Coordinates of C-alpha atoms in Angstrom, one line a residue:
X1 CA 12.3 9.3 -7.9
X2 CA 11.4 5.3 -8.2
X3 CA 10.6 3.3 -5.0
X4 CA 10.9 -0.2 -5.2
X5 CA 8.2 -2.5 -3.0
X6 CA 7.2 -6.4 -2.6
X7 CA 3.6 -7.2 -2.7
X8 CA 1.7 -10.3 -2.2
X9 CA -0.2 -12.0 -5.1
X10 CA -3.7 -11.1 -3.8
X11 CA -3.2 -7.0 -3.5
X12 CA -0.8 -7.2 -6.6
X13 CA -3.3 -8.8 -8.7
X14 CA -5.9 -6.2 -6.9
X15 CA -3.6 -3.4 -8.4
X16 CA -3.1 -5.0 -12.0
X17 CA -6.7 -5.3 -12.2
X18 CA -7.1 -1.2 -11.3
X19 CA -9.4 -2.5 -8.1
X20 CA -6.8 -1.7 -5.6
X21 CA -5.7 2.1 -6.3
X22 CA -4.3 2.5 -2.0
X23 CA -1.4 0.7 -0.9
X24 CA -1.0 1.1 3.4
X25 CA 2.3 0.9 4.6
X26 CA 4.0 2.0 7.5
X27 CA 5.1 5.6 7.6
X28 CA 8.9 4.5 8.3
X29 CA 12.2 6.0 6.9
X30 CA 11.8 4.4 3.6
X31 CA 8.3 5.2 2.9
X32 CA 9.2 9.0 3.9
X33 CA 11.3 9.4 0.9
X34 CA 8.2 8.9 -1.1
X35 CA 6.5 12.0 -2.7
X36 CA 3.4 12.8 -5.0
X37 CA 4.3 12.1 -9.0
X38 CA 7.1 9.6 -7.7
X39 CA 7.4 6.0 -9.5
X40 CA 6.3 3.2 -7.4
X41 CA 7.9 -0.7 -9.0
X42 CA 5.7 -3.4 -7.0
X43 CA 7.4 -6.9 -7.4
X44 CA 5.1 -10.0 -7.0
X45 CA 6.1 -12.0 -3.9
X46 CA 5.5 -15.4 -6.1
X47 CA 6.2 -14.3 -9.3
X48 CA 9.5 -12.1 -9.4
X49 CA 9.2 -11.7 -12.9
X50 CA 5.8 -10.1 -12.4
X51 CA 6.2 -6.1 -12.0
X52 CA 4.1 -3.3 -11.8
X53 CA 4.7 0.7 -12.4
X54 CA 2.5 3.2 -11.1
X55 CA 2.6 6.5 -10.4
X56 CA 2.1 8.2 -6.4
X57 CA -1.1 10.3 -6.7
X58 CA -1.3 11.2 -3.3
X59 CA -0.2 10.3 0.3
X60 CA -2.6 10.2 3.3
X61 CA -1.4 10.1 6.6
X62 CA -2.3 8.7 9.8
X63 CA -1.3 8.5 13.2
X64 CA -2.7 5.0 13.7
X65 CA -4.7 2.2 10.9
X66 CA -8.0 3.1 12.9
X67 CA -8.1 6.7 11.9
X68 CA -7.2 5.0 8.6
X69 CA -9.7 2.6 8.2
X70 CA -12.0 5.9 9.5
X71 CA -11.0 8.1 6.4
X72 CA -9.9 6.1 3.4
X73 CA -12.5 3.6 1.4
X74 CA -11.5 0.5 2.2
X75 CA -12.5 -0.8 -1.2
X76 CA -9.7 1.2 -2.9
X77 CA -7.3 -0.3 -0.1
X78 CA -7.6 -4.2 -1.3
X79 CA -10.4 -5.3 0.5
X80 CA -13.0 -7.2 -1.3
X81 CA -16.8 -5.8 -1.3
X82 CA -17.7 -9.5 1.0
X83 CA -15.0 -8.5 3.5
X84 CA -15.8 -4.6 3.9
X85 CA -18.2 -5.4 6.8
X86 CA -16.0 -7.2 9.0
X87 CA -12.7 -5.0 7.8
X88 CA -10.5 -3.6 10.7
X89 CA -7.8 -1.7 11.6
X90 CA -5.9 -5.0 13.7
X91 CA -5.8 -6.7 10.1
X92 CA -2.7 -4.6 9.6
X93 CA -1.3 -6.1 13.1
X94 CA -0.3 -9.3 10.9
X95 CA 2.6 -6.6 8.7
X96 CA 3.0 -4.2 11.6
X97 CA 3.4 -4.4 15.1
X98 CA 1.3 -1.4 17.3
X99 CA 4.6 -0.5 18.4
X100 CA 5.9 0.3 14.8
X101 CA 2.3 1.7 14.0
X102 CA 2.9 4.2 16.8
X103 CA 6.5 4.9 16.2
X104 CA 6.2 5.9 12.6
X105 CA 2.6 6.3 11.8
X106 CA 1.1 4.4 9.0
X107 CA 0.3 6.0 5.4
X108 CA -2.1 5.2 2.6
X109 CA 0.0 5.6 -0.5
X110 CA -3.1 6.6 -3.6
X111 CA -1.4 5.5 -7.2
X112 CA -2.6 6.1 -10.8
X113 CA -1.3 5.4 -14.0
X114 CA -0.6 1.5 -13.7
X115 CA 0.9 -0.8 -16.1
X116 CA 2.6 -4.1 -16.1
X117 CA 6.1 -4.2 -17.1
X118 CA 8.0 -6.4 -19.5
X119 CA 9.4 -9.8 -17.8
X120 CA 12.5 -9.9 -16.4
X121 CA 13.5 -13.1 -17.5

């Protein structure tokens, strides 16, 4: 199955490179329908034309980002080696609201395999 998701320039460019291999999301209804071996299509919030394929590895769920931010490393999930010290679990509150977070749940989404696809222009 392919899952289609927007991503902002920083964490896309983070993936491209291979320096971001954990996307967190919220555990909600569409991000259930996500499985291991699934495709994931991340579309560059500035850039449209700018697309990325990569394949779901593994999931790991949480109840809540702090148990998150407990198990996962941090530097897989987009955070810069200058910003692991002060990293925390309330940056996701800017995305997420705590109500969501502990409706649904939150999920680190582990990909593999990326590669840039072809312009859409």
């Amino acid at each position: 199955m392919t899952h289609h998701m927007n991503l902002n320039p920083q964490p896309f460019s983070m993936i491209a490179e291979g320096k971001k291999t954990i996307e967190l999301r919220l555990w909600d209804e569409k991000r259930q329908r996500i499985s291991a071996h699934d495709t994931l299509i991340f579309t560059n919030t500035a850039d449209p034309s700018a697309v990325l394929q990569c394949k779901v590895k593994a999931l790991h769920l949480f109840p809540d980002f702090a148990e998150l931010y407990r198990e996962l490393p941090l530097d897989k999930c987009g955070y810069l080696p200058a910003e692991l010290e002060t990293a925390a679990p309330e940056d996701m509150d800017a995305y997420y609201s705590k109500e969501q977070q502990q409706k649904y749940g939150v999920v680190g989404i582990e990909i593999t395999d990326i590669s840039t696809l072809p312009s859409t222009d």
